[in-house]
Amino acid sequence: PALGALAGRQHQRLAGDAGGGQRRLQRGEVRAEMLVGDDGDAPGADPTDPFTDRAWAFMGAGTLLGLLFRLWNEGYLQGKRGQSIGKKVLKIGVINERTGQYLGVGRGLGRLAVDILISLPSQLIPLLFFIPLLNYLWPLWDDKNQTWHDKAVHSLVVRTA
């Protein structure tokens, strides 16, 4: 009963008569309250704008968590143990081409940093999508089957047992 009452109040609030809310919902527009709620957002903000302060905070937190995961998985884990989670599943690993040992955390983080730098132009200007695409296709014609980020830190991707 309480959940039904909450849903009913939410519907009344969103589809209320004030400000043409019913007309906007019929046209299929998304209101900010549907995405992030109407409590605590900046006063005077456009209520139909989905990019409220809370939405930006969620996007920022998600981006930060994604970056932290990549640093741990591709920098630390791959550098220390030679395999990220995905590489372990695929039974491949990354080694230093000069020593045959694991990269180490420093080179693992360096490899990740170069990969991110190679991808950055395409994130800023989508027409530059071919830059990271070339990086990932490069092993097809390279004599050591290395991407550019492999070449930068002298790493090789090898099959594991």
PDB file of C-alpha atoms in Angstrom:
ATOM      1  CA  PRO A   1       0.000   0.000   0.000  1.00  0.00           C
ATOM      2  CA  ALA A   2       2.723   2.499   0.899  1.00  0.00           C
ATOM      3  CA  LEU A   3       4.616   1.819  -2.340  1.00  0.00           C
ATOM      4  CA  GLY A   4       1.442   2.286  -4.376  1.00  0.00           C
ATOM      5  CA  ALA A   5       0.757   5.571  -2.637  1.00  0.00           C
ATOM      6  CA  LEU A   6       4.305   6.755  -3.362  1.00  0.00           C
ATOM      7  CA  ALA A   7       3.983   5.812  -7.022  1.00  0.00           C
ATOM      8  CA  GLY A   8       0.646   7.605  -7.217  1.00  0.00           C
ATOM      9  CA  ARG A   9       2.098  10.786  -5.684  1.00  0.00           C
ATOM     10  CA  GLN A  10       5.100  10.605  -8.054  1.00  0.00           C
ATOM     11  CA  HIS A  11       2.758  10.291 -11.044  1.00  0.00           C
ATOM     12  CA  GLN A  12       0.596  13.191  -9.828  1.00  0.00           C
ATOM     13  CA  ARG A  13       3.679  15.336  -9.293  1.00  0.00           C
ATOM     14  CA  LEU A  14       5.074  14.605 -12.760  1.00  0.00           C
ATOM     15  CA  ALA A  15       1.798  14.736 -14.650  1.00  0.00           C
ATOM     16  CA  GLY A  16       0.284  17.602 -12.665  1.00  0.00           C
ATOM     17  CA  ASP A  17      -1.674  20.379 -14.289  1.00  0.00           C
ATOM     18  CA  ALA A  18       0.726  23.187 -13.343  1.00  0.00           C
ATOM     19  CA  GLY A  19       3.098  24.368 -16.077  1.00  0.00           C
ATOM     20  CA  GLY A  20       1.778  22.088 -18.795  1.00  0.00           C
ATOM     21  CA  GLY A  21       3.328  18.966 -17.249  1.00  0.00           C
ATOM     22  CA  GLN A  22       0.704  16.714 -18.793  1.00  0.00           C
ATOM     23  CA  ARG A  23       1.402  18.060 -22.293  1.00  0.00           C
ATOM     24  CA  ARG A  24       5.168  17.548 -21.862  1.00  0.00           C
ATOM     25  CA  LEU A  25       4.696  13.954 -20.709  1.00  0.00           C
ATOM     26  CA  GLN A  26       2.392  13.232 -23.647  1.00  0.00           C
ATOM     27  CA  ARG A  27       5.072  14.526 -26.048  1.00  0.00           C
ATOM     28  CA  GLY A  28       7.561  12.130 -24.426  1.00  0.00           C
ATOM     29  CA  GLU A  29       9.891  14.688 -22.872  1.00  0.00           C
ATOM     30  CA  VAL A  30      11.960  13.506 -19.941  1.00  0.00           C
ATOM     31  CA  ARG A  31      11.790  15.573 -16.790  1.00  0.00           C
ATOM     32  CA  ALA A  32      14.770  15.938 -14.508  1.00  0.00           C
ATOM     33  CA  GLU A  33      12.793  14.587 -11.542  1.00  0.00           C
ATOM     34  CA  MET A  34      12.464  11.261 -13.337  1.00  0.00           C
ATOM     35  CA  LEU A  35      16.246  10.961 -13.589  1.00  0.00           C
ATOM     36  CA  VAL A  36      17.647  12.443 -10.407  1.00  0.00           C
ATOM     37  CA  GLY A  37      14.841  13.832  -8.254  1.00  0.00           C
ATOM     38  CA  ASP A  38      13.908  17.397  -7.541  1.00  0.00           C
ATOM     39  CA  ASP A  39      15.392  17.780  -4.081  1.00  0.00           C
ATOM     40  CA  GLY A  40      18.779  19.410  -3.676  1.00  0.00           C
ATOM     41  CA  ASP A  41      19.342  20.612  -7.233  1.00  0.00           C
ATOM     42  CA  ALA A  42      20.455  24.139  -7.923  1.00  0.00           C
ATOM     43  CA  PRO A  43      17.720  26.709  -7.280  1.00  0.00           C
ATOM     44  CA  GLY A  44      16.444  28.279 -10.463  1.00  0.00           C
ATOM     45  CA  ALA A  45      17.690  25.401 -12.625  1.00  0.00           C
ATOM     46  CA  ASP A  46      15.560  24.332 -15.546  1.00  0.00           C
ATOM     47  CA  PRO A  47      13.518  21.365 -14.227  1.00  0.00           C
ATOM     48  CA  THR A  48      13.459  19.737 -17.664  1.00  0.00           C
ATOM     49  CA  ASP A  49      17.265  19.734 -17.944  1.00  0.00           C
ATOM     50  CA  PRO A  50      18.507  16.167 -17.273  1.00  0.00           C
ATOM     51  CA  PHE A  51      22.027  17.434 -16.511  1.00  0.00           C
ATOM     52  CA  THR A  52      21.453  18.671 -12.995  1.00  0.00           C
ATOM     53  CA  ASP A  53      24.134  18.859 -10.334  1.00  0.00           C
ATOM     54  CA  ARG A  54      23.281  15.407  -9.056  1.00  0.00           C
ATOM     55  CA  ALA A  55      23.441  13.883 -12.552  1.00  0.00           C
ATOM     56  CA  TRP A  56      26.886  15.431 -13.095  1.00  0.00           C
ATOM     57  CA  ALA A  57      27.984  14.040  -9.727  1.00  0.00           C
ATOM     58  CA  PHE A  58      26.854  10.532 -10.706  1.00  0.00           C
ATOM     59  CA  MET A  59      28.622  10.785 -14.072  1.00  0.00           C
ATOM     60  CA  GLY A  60      31.784  12.054 -12.403  1.00  0.00           C
ATOM     61  CA  ALA A  61      31.707   9.280  -9.808  1.00  0.00           C
ATOM     62  CA  GLY A  62      31.179   6.664 -12.530  1.00  0.00           C
ATOM     63  CA  THR A  63      34.075   8.034 -14.563  1.00  0.00           C
ATOM     64  CA  LEU A  64      36.331   8.061 -11.507  1.00  0.00           C
ATOM     65  CA  LEU A  65      35.382   4.480 -10.575  1.00  0.00           C
ATOM     66  CA  GLY A  66      36.037   3.344 -14.147  1.00  0.00           C
ATOM     67  CA  LEU A  67      39.464   4.988 -14.147  1.00  0.00           C
ATOM     68  CA  LEU A  68      40.344   3.491 -10.756  1.00  0.00           C
ATOM     69  CA  PHE A  69      39.313   0.040 -12.011  1.00  0.00           C
ATOM     70  CA  ARG A  70      41.484   0.412 -15.128  1.00  0.00           C
ATOM     71  CA  LEU A  71      44.441   1.563 -13.009  1.00  0.00           C
ATOM     72  CA  TRP A  72      44.049  -1.491 -10.765  1.00  0.00           C
ATOM     73  CA  ASN A  73      43.258  -4.034 -13.506  1.00  0.00           C
ATOM     74  CA  GLU A  74      45.509  -2.917 -16.357  1.00  0.00           C
ATOM     75  CA  GLY A  75      48.183  -1.074 -14.397  1.00  0.00           C
ATOM     76  CA  TYR A  76      48.686  -2.857 -11.101  1.00  0.00           C
ATOM     77  CA  LEU A  77      47.300  -6.361 -11.681  1.00  0.00           C
ATOM     78  CA  GLN A  78      48.649  -6.780 -15.214  1.00  0.00           C
ATOM     79  CA  GLY A  79      51.996  -5.273 -14.263  1.00  0.00           C
ATOM     80  CA  LYS A  80      52.401  -7.379 -11.111  1.00  0.00           C
ATOM     81  CA  ARG A  81      50.964 -10.710 -12.339  1.00  0.00           C
ATOM     82  CA  GLY A  82      51.262 -10.359 -16.108  1.00  0.00           C
ATOM     83  CA  GLN A  83      47.518 -10.623 -16.689  1.00  0.00           C
ATOM     84  CA  SER A  84      44.450  -8.444 -16.348  1.00  0.00           C
ATOM     85  CA  ILE A  85      41.140 -10.130 -15.569  1.00  0.00           C
ATOM     86  CA  GLY A  86      40.260 -10.338 -19.268  1.00  0.00           C
ATOM     87  CA  LYS A  87      43.686 -11.597 -20.299  1.00  0.00           C
ATOM     88  CA  LYS A  88      43.472 -14.328 -17.672  1.00  0.00           C
ATOM     89  CA  VAL A  89      40.153 -15.495 -19.121  1.00  0.00           C
ATOM     90  CA  LEU A  90      41.645 -15.455 -22.649  1.00  0.00           C
ATOM     91  CA  LYS A  91      44.825 -17.207 -21.414  1.00  0.00           C
ATOM     92  CA  ILE A  92      47.166 -14.489 -22.630  1.00  0.00           C
ATOM     93  CA  GLY A  93      49.580 -12.309 -20.704  1.00  0.00           C
ATOM     94  CA  VAL A  94      51.934  -9.355 -21.047  1.00  0.00           C
ATOM     95  CA  ILE A  95      55.694  -9.591 -20.543  1.00  0.00           C
ATOM     96  CA  ASN A  96      58.693  -7.327 -20.934  1.00  0.00           C
ATOM     97  CA  GLU A  97      60.178  -8.092 -24.360  1.00  0.00           C
ATOM     98  CA  ARG A  98      63.730  -7.496 -23.081  1.00  0.00           C
ATOM     99  CA  THR A  99      63.627  -9.642 -19.925  1.00  0.00           C
ATOM    100  CA  GLY A 100      60.719 -12.044 -20.466  1.00  0.00           C
ATOM    101  CA  GLN A 101      59.431 -11.143 -16.976  1.00  0.00           C
ATOM    102  CA  TYR A 102      56.222  -9.401 -15.960  1.00  0.00           C
ATOM    103  CA  LEU A 103      56.168  -5.691 -16.747  1.00  0.00           C
ATOM    104  CA  GLY A 104      55.996  -4.441 -13.193  1.00  0.00           C
ATOM    105  CA  VAL A 105      53.552  -1.847 -11.939  1.00  0.00           C
ATOM    106  CA  GLY A 106      55.443   1.133 -13.410  1.00  0.00           C
ATOM    107  CA  ARG A 107      55.504  -0.213 -16.952  1.00  0.00           C
ATOM    108  CA  GLY A 108      51.946  -1.533 -16.546  1.00  0.00           C
ATOM    109  CA  LEU A 109      50.762   1.970 -15.635  1.00  0.00           C
ATOM    110  CA  GLY A 110      52.878   3.417 -18.448  1.00  0.00           C
ATOM    111  CA  ARG A 111      51.311   1.018 -20.958  1.00  0.00           C
ATOM    112  CA  LEU A 112      47.838   2.083 -19.774  1.00  0.00           C
ATOM    113  CA  ALA A 113      48.763   5.786 -19.913  1.00  0.00           C
ATOM    114  CA  VAL A 114      49.980   5.491 -23.511  1.00  0.00           C
ATOM    115  CA  ASP A 115      46.817   3.594 -24.468  1.00  0.00           C
ATOM    116  CA  ILE A 116      44.674   6.353 -22.946  1.00  0.00           C
ATOM    117  CA  LEU A 117      46.725   9.076 -24.671  1.00  0.00           C
ATOM    118  CA  ILE A 118      46.336   7.325 -28.022  1.00  0.00           C
ATOM    119  CA  SER A 119      42.555   7.127 -27.522  1.00  0.00           C
ATOM    120  CA  LEU A 120      42.154  10.682 -26.225  1.00  0.00           C
ATOM    121  CA  PRO A 121      41.992  12.493 -29.604  1.00  0.00           C
ATOM    122  CA  SER A 122      39.072  10.315 -30.706  1.00  0.00           C
ATOM    123  CA  GLN A 123      37.250  11.101 -27.457  1.00  0.00           C
ATOM    124  CA  LEU A 124      37.583  14.819 -28.094  1.00  0.00           C
ATOM    125  CA  ILE A 125      37.039  14.757 -31.873  1.00  0.00           C
ATOM    126  CA  PRO A 126      35.047  11.700 -32.983  1.00  0.00           C
ATOM    127  CA  LEU A 127      36.263  12.031 -36.584  1.00  0.00           C
ATOM    128  CA  LEU A 128      39.689  10.917 -35.296  1.00  0.00           C
ATOM    129  CA  PHE A 129      38.331   7.418 -34.498  1.00  0.00           C
ATOM    130  CA  PHE A 130      40.923   5.922 -36.811  1.00  0.00           C
ATOM    131  CA  ILE A 131      43.815   6.717 -34.431  1.00  0.00           C
ATOM    132  CA  PRO A 132      42.952   4.121 -31.731  1.00  0.00           C
ATOM    133  CA  LEU A 133      41.660   1.815 -34.467  1.00  0.00           C
ATOM    134  CA  LEU A 134      45.104   1.868 -36.108  1.00  0.00           C
ATOM    135  CA  ASN A 135      46.696   1.193 -32.721  1.00  0.00           C
ATOM    136  CA  TYR A 136      44.619  -1.951 -32.195  1.00  0.00           C
ATOM    137  CA  LEU A 137      45.036  -3.150 -35.800  1.00  0.00           C
ATOM    138  CA  TRP A 138      48.810  -2.514 -35.830  1.00  0.00           C
ATOM    139  CA  PRO A 139      49.720  -6.036 -34.598  1.00  0.00           C
ATOM    140  CA  LEU A 140      48.262  -7.492 -37.798  1.00  0.00           C
ATOM    141  CA  TRP A 141      51.247  -6.247 -39.842  1.00  0.00           C
ATOM    142  CA  ASP A 142      53.870  -5.648 -37.162  1.00  0.00           C
ATOM    143  CA  ASP A 143      56.743  -8.171 -37.070  1.00  0.00           C
ATOM    144  CA  LYS A 144      56.415  -8.547 -33.253  1.00  0.00           C
ATOM    145  CA  ASN A 145      52.595  -8.222 -33.241  1.00  0.00           C
ATOM    146  CA  GLN A 146      52.784  -5.144 -30.978  1.00  0.00           C
ATOM    147  CA  THR A 147      50.386  -2.243 -30.582  1.00  0.00           C
ATOM    148  CA  TRP A 148      51.805   1.258 -30.167  1.00  0.00           C
ATOM    149  CA  HIS A 149      51.353   1.112 -26.390  1.00  0.00           C
ATOM    150  CA  ASP A 150      53.269  -2.201 -26.391  1.00  0.00           C
ATOM    151  CA  LYS A 151      56.095  -0.617 -28.374  1.00  0.00           C
ATOM    152  CA  ALA A 152      56.221   2.364 -25.986  1.00  0.00           C
ATOM    153  CA  VAL A 153      56.974   0.192 -22.930  1.00  0.00           C
ATOM    154  CA  HIS A 154      58.669  -2.729 -24.747  1.00  0.00           C
ATOM    155  CA  SER A 155      55.990  -5.294 -23.930  1.00  0.00           C
ATOM    156  CA  LEU A 156      54.754  -8.389 -25.719  1.00  0.00           C
ATOM    157  CA  VAL A 157      51.411 -10.154 -25.440  1.00  0.00           C
ATOM    158  CA  VAL A 158      51.964 -13.917 -25.224  1.00  0.00           C
ATOM    159  CA  ARG A 159      49.844 -17.040 -24.768  1.00  0.00           C
ATOM    160  CA  THR A 160      49.866 -18.595 -21.307  1.00  0.00           C
ATOM    161  CA  ALA A 161      49.203 -22.149 -20.193  1.00  0.00           C
TER     162      ALA A 161
END
